[in-house]
mmCIF file of C-alpha atoms in Angstrom:
data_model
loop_
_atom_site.group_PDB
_atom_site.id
_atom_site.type_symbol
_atom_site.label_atom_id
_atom_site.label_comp_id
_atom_site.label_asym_id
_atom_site.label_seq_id
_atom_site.Cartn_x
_atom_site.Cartn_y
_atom_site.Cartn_z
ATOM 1 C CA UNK D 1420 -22.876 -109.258 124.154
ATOM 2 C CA UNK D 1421 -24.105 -111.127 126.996
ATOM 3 C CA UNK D 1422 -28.044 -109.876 126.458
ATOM 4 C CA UNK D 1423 -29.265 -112.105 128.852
ATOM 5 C CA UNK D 1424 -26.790 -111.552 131.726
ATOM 6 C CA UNK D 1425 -26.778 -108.839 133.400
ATOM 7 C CA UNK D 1426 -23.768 -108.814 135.710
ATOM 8 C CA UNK D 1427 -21.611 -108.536 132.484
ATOM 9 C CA UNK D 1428 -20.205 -105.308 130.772
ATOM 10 C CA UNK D 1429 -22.258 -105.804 127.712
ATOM 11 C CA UNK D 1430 -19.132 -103.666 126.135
ATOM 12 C CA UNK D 1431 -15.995 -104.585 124.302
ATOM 13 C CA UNK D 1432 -12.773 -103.428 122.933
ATOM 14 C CA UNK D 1433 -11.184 -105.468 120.344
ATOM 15 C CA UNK D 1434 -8.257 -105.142 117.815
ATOM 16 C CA UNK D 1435 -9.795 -105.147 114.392
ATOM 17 C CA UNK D 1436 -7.415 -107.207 112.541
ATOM 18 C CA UNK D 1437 -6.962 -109.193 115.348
ATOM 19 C CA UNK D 1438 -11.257 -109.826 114.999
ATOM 20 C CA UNK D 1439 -11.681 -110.765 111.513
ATOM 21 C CA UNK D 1440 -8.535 -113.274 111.409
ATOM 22 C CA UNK D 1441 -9.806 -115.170 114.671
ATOM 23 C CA UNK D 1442 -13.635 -115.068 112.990
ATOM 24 C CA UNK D 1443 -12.494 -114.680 109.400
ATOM 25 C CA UNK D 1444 -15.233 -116.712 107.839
ATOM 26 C CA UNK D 1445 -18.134 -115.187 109.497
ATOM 27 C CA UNK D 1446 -17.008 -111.335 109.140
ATOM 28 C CA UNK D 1447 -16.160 -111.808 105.517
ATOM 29 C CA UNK D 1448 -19.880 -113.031 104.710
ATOM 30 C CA UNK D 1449 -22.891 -110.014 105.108
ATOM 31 C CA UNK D 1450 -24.108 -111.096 109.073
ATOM 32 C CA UNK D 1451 -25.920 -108.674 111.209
ATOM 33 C CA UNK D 1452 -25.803 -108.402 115.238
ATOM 34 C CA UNK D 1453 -28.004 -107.437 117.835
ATOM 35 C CA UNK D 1454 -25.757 -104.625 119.205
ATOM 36 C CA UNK D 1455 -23.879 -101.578 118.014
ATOM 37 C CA UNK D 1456 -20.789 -101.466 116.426
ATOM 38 C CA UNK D 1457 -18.004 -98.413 115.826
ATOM 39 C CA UNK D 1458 -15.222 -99.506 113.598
ATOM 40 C CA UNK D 1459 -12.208 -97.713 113.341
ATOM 41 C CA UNK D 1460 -9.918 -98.335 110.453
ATOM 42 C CA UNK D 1461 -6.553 -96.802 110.915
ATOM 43 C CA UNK D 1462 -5.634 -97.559 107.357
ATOM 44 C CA UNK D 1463 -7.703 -96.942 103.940
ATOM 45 C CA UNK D 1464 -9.281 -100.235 102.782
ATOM 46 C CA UNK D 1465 -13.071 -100.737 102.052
ATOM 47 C CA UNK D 1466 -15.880 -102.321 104.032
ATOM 48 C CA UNK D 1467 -19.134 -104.146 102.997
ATOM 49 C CA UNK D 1468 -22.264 -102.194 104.382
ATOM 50 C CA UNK D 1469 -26.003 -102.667 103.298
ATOM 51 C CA UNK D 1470 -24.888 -104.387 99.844
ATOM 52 C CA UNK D 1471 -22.302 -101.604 99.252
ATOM 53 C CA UNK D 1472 -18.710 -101.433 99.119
ATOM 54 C CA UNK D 1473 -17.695 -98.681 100.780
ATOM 55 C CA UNK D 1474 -14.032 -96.965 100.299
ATOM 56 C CA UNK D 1475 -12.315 -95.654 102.979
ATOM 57 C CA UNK D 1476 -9.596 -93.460 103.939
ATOM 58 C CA UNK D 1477 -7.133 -94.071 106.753
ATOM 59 C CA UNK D 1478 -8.553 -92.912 110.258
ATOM 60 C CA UNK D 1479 -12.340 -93.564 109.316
ATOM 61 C CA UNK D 1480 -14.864 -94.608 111.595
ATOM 62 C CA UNK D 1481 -17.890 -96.480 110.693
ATOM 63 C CA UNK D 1482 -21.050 -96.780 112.690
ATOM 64 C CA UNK D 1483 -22.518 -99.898 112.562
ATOM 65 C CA UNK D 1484 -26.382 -99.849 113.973
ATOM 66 C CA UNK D 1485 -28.056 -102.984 115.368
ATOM 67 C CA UNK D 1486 -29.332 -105.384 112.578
ATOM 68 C CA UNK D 1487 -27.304 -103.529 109.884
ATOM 69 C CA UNK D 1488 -25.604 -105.803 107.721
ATOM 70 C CA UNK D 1489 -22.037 -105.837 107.011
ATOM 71 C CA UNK D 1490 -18.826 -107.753 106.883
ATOM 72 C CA UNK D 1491 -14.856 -107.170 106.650
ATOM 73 C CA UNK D 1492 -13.466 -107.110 103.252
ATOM 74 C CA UNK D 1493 -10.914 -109.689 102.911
ATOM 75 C CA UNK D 1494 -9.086 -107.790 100.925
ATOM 76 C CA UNK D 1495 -8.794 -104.743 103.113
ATOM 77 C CA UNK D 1496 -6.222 -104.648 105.762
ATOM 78 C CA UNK D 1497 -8.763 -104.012 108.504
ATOM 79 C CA UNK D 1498 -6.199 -102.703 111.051
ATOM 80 C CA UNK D 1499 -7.706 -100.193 113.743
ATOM 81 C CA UNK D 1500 -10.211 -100.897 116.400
ATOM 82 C CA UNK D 1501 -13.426 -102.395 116.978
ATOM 83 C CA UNK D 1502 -16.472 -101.207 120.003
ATOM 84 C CA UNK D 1503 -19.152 -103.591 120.537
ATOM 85 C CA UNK D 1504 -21.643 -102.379 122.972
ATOM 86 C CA UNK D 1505 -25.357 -102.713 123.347
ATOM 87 C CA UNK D 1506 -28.564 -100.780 124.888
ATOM 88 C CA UNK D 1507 -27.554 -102.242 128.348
ATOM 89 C CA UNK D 1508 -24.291 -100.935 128.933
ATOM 90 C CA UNK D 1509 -25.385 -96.991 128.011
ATOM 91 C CA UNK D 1510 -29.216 -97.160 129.817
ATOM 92 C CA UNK D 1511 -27.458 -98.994 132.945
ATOM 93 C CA UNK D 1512 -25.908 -95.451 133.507
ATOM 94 C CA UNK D 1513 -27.748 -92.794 131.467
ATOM 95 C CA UNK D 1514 -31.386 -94.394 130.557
ATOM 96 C CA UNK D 1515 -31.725 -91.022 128.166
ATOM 97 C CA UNK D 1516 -28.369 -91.232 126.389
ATOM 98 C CA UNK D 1517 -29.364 -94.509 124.408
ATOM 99 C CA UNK D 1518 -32.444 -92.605 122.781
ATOM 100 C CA UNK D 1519 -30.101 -89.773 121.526
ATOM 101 C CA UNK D 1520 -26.923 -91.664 120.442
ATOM 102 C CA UNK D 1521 -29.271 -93.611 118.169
ATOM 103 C CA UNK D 1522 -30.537 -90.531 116.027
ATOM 104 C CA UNK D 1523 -27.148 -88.614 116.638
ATOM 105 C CA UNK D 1524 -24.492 -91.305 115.207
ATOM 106 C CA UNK D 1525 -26.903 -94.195 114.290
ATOM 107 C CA UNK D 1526 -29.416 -92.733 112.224
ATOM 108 C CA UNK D 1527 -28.444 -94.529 108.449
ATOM 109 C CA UNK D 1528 -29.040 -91.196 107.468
ATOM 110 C CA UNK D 1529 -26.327 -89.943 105.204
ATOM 111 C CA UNK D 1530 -22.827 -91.327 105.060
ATOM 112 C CA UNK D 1531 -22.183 -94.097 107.516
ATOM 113 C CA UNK D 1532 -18.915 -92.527 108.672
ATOM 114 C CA UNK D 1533 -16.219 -90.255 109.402
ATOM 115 C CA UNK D 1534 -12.718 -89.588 108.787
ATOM 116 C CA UNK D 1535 -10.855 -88.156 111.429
ATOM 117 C CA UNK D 1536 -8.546 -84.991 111.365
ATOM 118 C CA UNK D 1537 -5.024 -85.406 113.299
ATOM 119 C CA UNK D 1538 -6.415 -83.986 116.404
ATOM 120 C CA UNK D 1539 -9.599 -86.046 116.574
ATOM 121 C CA UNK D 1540 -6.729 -88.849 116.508
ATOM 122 C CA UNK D 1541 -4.913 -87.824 119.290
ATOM 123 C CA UNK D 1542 -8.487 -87.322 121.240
ATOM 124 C CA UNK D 1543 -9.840 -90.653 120.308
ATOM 125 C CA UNK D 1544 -6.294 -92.336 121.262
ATOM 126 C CA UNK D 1545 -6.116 -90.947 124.207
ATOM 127 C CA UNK D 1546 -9.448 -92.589 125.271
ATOM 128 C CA UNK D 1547 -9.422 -95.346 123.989
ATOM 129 C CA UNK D 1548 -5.700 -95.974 125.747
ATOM 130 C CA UNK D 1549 -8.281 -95.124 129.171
ATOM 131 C CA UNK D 1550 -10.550 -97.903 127.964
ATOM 132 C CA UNK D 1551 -8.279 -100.504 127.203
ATOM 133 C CA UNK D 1552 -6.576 -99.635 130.963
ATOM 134 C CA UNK D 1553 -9.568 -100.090 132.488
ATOM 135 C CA UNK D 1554 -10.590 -103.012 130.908
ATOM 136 C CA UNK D 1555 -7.282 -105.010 131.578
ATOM 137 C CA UNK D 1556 -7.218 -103.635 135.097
ATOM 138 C CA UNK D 1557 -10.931 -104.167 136.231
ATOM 139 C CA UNK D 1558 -10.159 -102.321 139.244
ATOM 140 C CA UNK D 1559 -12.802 -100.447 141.762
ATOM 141 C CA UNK D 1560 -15.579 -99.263 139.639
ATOM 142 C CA UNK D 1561 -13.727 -100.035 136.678
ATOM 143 C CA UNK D 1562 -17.074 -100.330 135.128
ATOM 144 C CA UNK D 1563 -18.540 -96.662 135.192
ATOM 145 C CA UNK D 1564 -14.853 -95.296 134.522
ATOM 146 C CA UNK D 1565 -14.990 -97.570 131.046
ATOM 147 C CA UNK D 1566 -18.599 -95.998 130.771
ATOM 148 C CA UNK D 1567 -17.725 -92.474 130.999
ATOM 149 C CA UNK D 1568 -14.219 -92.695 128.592
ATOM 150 C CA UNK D 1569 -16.622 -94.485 126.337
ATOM 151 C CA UNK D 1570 -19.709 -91.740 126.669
ATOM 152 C CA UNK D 1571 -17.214 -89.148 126.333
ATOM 153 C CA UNK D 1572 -16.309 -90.697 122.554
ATOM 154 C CA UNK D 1573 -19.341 -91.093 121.548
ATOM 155 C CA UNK D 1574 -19.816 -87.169 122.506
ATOM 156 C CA UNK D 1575 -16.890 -86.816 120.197
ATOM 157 C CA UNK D 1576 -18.419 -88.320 117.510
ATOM 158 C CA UNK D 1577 -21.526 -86.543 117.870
ATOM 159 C CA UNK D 1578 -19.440 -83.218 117.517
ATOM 160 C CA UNK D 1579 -17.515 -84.448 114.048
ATOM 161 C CA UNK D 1580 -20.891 -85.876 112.872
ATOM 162 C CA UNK D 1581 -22.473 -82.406 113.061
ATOM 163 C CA UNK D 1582 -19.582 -81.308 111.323
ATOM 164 C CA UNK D 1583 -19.939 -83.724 108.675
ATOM 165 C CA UNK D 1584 -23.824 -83.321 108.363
ATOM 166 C CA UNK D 1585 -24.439 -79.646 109.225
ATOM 167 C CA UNK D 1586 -27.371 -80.588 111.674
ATOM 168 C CA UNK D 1587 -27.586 -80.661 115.429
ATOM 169 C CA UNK D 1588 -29.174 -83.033 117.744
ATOM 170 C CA UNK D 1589 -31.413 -80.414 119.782
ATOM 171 C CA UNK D 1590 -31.489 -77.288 117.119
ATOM 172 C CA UNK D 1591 -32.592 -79.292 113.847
ATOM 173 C CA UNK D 1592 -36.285 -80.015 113.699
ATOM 174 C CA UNK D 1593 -36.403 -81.396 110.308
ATOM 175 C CA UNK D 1594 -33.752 -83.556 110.439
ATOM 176 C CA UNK D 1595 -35.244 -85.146 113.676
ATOM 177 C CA UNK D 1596 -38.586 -85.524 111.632
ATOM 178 C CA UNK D 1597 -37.118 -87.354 108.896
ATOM 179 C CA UNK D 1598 -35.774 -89.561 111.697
ATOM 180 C CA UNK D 1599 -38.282 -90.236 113.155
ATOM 181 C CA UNK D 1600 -40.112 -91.190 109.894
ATOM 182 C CA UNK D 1601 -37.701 -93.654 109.090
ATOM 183 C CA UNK D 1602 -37.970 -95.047 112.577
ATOM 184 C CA UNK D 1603 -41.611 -95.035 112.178
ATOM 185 C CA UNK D 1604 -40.923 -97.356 109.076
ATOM 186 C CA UNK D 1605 -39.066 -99.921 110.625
ATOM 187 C CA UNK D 1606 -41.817 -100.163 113.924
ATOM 188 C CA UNK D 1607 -44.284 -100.291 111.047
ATOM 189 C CA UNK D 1608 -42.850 -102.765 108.999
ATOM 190 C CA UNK D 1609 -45.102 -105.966 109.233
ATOM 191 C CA UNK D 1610 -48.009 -103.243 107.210
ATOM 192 C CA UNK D 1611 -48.348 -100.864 104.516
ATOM 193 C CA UNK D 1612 -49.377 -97.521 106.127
ATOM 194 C CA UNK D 1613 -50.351 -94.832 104.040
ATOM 195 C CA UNK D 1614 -48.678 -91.152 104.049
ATOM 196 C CA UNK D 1615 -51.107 -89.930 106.073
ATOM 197 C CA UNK D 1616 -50.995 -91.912 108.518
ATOM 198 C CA UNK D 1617 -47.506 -91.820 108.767
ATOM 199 C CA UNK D 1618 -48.161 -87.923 108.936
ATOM 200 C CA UNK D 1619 -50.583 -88.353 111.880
ATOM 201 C CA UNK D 1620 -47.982 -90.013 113.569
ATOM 202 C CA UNK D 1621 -45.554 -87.345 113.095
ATOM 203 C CA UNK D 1622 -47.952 -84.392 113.340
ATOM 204 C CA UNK D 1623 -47.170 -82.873 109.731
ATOM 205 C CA UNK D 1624 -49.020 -82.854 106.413
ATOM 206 C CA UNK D 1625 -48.593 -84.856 103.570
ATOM 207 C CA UNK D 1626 -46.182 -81.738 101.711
ATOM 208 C CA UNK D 1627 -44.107 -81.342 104.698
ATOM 209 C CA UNK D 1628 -42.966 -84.880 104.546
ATOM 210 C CA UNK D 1629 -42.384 -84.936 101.224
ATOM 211 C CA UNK D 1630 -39.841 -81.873 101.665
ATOM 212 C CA UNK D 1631 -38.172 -82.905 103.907
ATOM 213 C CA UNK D 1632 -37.901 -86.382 103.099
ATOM 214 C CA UNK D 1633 -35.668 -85.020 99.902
ATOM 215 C CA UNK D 1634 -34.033 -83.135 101.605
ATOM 216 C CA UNK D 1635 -32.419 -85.461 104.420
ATOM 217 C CA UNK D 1636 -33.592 -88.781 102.534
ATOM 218 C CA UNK D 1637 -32.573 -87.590 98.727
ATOM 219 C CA UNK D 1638 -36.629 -89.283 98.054
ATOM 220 C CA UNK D 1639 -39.431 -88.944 98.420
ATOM 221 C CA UNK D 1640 -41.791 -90.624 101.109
ATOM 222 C CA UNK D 1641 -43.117 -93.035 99.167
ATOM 223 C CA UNK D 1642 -39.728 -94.498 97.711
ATOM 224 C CA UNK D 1643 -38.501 -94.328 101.147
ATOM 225 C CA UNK D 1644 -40.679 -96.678 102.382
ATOM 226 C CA UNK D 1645 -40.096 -99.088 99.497
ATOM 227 C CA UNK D 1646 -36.252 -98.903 99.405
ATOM 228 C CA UNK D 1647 -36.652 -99.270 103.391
ATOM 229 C CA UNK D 1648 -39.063 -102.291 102.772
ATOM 230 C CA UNK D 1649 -36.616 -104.105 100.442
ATOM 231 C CA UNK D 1650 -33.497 -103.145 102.749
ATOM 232 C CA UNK D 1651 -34.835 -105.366 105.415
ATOM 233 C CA UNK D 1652 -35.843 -108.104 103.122
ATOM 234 C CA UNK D 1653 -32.245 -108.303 101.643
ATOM 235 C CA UNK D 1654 -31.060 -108.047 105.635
ATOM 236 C CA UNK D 1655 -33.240 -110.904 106.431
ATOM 237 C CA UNK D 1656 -32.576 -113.106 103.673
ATOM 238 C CA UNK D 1657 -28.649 -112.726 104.418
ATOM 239 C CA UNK D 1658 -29.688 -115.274 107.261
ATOM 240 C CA UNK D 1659 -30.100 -118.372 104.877
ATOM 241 C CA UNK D 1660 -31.973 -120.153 107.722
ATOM 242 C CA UNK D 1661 -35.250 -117.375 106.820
ATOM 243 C CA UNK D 1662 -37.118 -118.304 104.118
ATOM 244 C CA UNK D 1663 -38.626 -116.088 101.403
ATOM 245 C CA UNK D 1664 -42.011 -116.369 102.914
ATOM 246 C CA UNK D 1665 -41.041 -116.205 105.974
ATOM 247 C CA UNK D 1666 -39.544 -112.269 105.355
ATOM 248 C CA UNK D 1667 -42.820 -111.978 103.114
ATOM 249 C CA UNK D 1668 -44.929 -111.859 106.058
ATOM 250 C CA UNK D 1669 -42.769 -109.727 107.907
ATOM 251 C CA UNK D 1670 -42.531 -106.649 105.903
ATOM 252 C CA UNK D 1671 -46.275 -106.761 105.107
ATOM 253 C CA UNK D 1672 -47.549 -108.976 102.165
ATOM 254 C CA UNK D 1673 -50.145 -111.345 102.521
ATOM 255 C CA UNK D 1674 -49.122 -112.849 99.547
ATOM 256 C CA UNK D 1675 -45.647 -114.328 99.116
ATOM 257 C CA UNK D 1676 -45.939 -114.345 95.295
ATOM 258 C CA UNK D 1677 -46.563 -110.554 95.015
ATOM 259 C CA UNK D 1678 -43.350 -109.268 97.342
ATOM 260 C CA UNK D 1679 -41.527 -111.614 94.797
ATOM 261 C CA UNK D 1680 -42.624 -109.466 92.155
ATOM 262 C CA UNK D 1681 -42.460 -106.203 94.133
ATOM 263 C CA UNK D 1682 -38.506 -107.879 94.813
ATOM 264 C CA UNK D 1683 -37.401 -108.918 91.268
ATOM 265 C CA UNK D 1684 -38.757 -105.444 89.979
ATOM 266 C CA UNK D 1685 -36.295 -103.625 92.186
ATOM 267 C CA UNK D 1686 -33.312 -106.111 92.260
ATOM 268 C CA UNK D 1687 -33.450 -108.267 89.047
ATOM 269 C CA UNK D 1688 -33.123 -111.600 91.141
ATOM 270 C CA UNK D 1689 -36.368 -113.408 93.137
ATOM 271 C CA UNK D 1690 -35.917 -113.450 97.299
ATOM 272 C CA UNK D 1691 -34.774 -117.160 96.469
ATOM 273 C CA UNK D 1692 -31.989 -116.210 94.273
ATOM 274 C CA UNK D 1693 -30.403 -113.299 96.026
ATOM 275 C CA UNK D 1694 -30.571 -115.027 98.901
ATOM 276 C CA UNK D 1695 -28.618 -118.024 96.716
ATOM 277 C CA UNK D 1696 -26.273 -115.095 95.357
ATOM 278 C CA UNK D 1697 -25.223 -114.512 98.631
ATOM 279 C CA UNK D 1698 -21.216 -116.178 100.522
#
């Protein structure tokens, strides 16, 4: 996505099935990128997220956040469209709209995607059609016109995610919180804080978290943070370059013999030999 140049777009607009058959060995093994991702899949198929299958219906978007990993079912027809875009591309124009797409659409909370009703179809056609134009074009400003078709999606998809989840980005409190906590998490990653610190940080009490973390997180805090902890382990070791002590010492264990243990008790199989079990 061009991170370290910043005259380019740092956005893209690709056929799906056009994608995985030009990079069909990499997309059908779990990778990860350093950018964003919205797939949509215009036909039902399945696609690999986090170490799950996931089954789809025709007209389903997915939202893949940066580092997630994934790949394309092989299969799955994977016919539809693919977004890349990264951090760049939305702060260039709207240095606030970054902050609030990432909790609204990417916030792993909840299902990662949608399916889309014959009218959100025709809406989501119709801009993309604007995209593509403006891409191919590249006339004056073609730029900021491919920015606002492209914000006004992602608006879109705010509006059928609120549908989906019953929560709204400036109303819902709670849901915000347990956000925030998983965000928290992640930043926090390399230690083991304990509850209450991660309450000071988000100015609530220790049975406040633990409510809503069921609620919005189906666990409670403390399993959170574990199933969090091992989630980036497994994303890590799907890079086969990382070694187990390497992703040892960053998730927080001084010792690279305990998180084996703390592993194999949650998975069955040492860091070593998932990492092996993986294409």
């Amino acid at each position: 996505m061009h991170k370290d140049d910043y005259s380019k777009l740092h956005f893209d607009f690709l056929d799906a099935e056009a994608y995985f058959q030009k990079h069909s060995t990499p997309s059908s093994k779990p990778h990860n990128h350093s950018f964003y991702q919205i797939i949509w899949f215009k036909e039902k198929g399945r696609h690999y997220i986090d170490y799950q299958v996931v089954e789809h219906k025709e007209n389903t978007l997915f939202f893949i956040n940066k580092n997630q990993v994934h790949y394309f079912c092989p299969d799955s027809p994977n016919k539809g469209q693919l977004y890349h875009f990264n951090d760049y591309f939305i702060e260039r124009f709207n240095t606030d709209l970054m902050k609030r797409f990432s909790y609204s659409i990417f916030n792993e909370i909840g299902n990662p995607f949608v399916t889309l009703s014959a009218v959100d179809v025709k809406k989501l056609t119709m801009l993309s059609s604007a995209i593509d134009i403006e891409l191919k074009t590249k006339n004056y400003f073609h730029k900021e016109q491919v920015f606002s078709f492209f914000q006004t999606l992602l608006f879109q998809i705010e509006r059928l995610k609120k549908k989906q989840n019953a929560f709204g980005v400036d109303t819902d409190k709670e849901h915000y919180t347990a956000y925030q906590f998983k965000q928290l998490i992640y930043e926090n990653m390399e230690s083991f804080l304990s509850l209450d610190e991660y309450c000071t940080k988000l100015n609530i009490n220790v049975k406040n978290l633990t409510s809503l973390s069921k609620k919005y997180l189906l666990d409670t805090p403390a399993n959170i943070i574990r199933q969090l902890k091992i989630l980036e382990a497994k994303r890590m070791l799907a890079n086969h370059k990382i070694t187990a002590k390497e992703v040892a010492y960053a998730i927080g264990f001084d010792q690279p013999t305990y998180f084996t243990k703390y592993f194999k008790k949650e998975n069955g199989l040492t860091p070593k030999q998932f990492q092996a079990s993986l294409p």
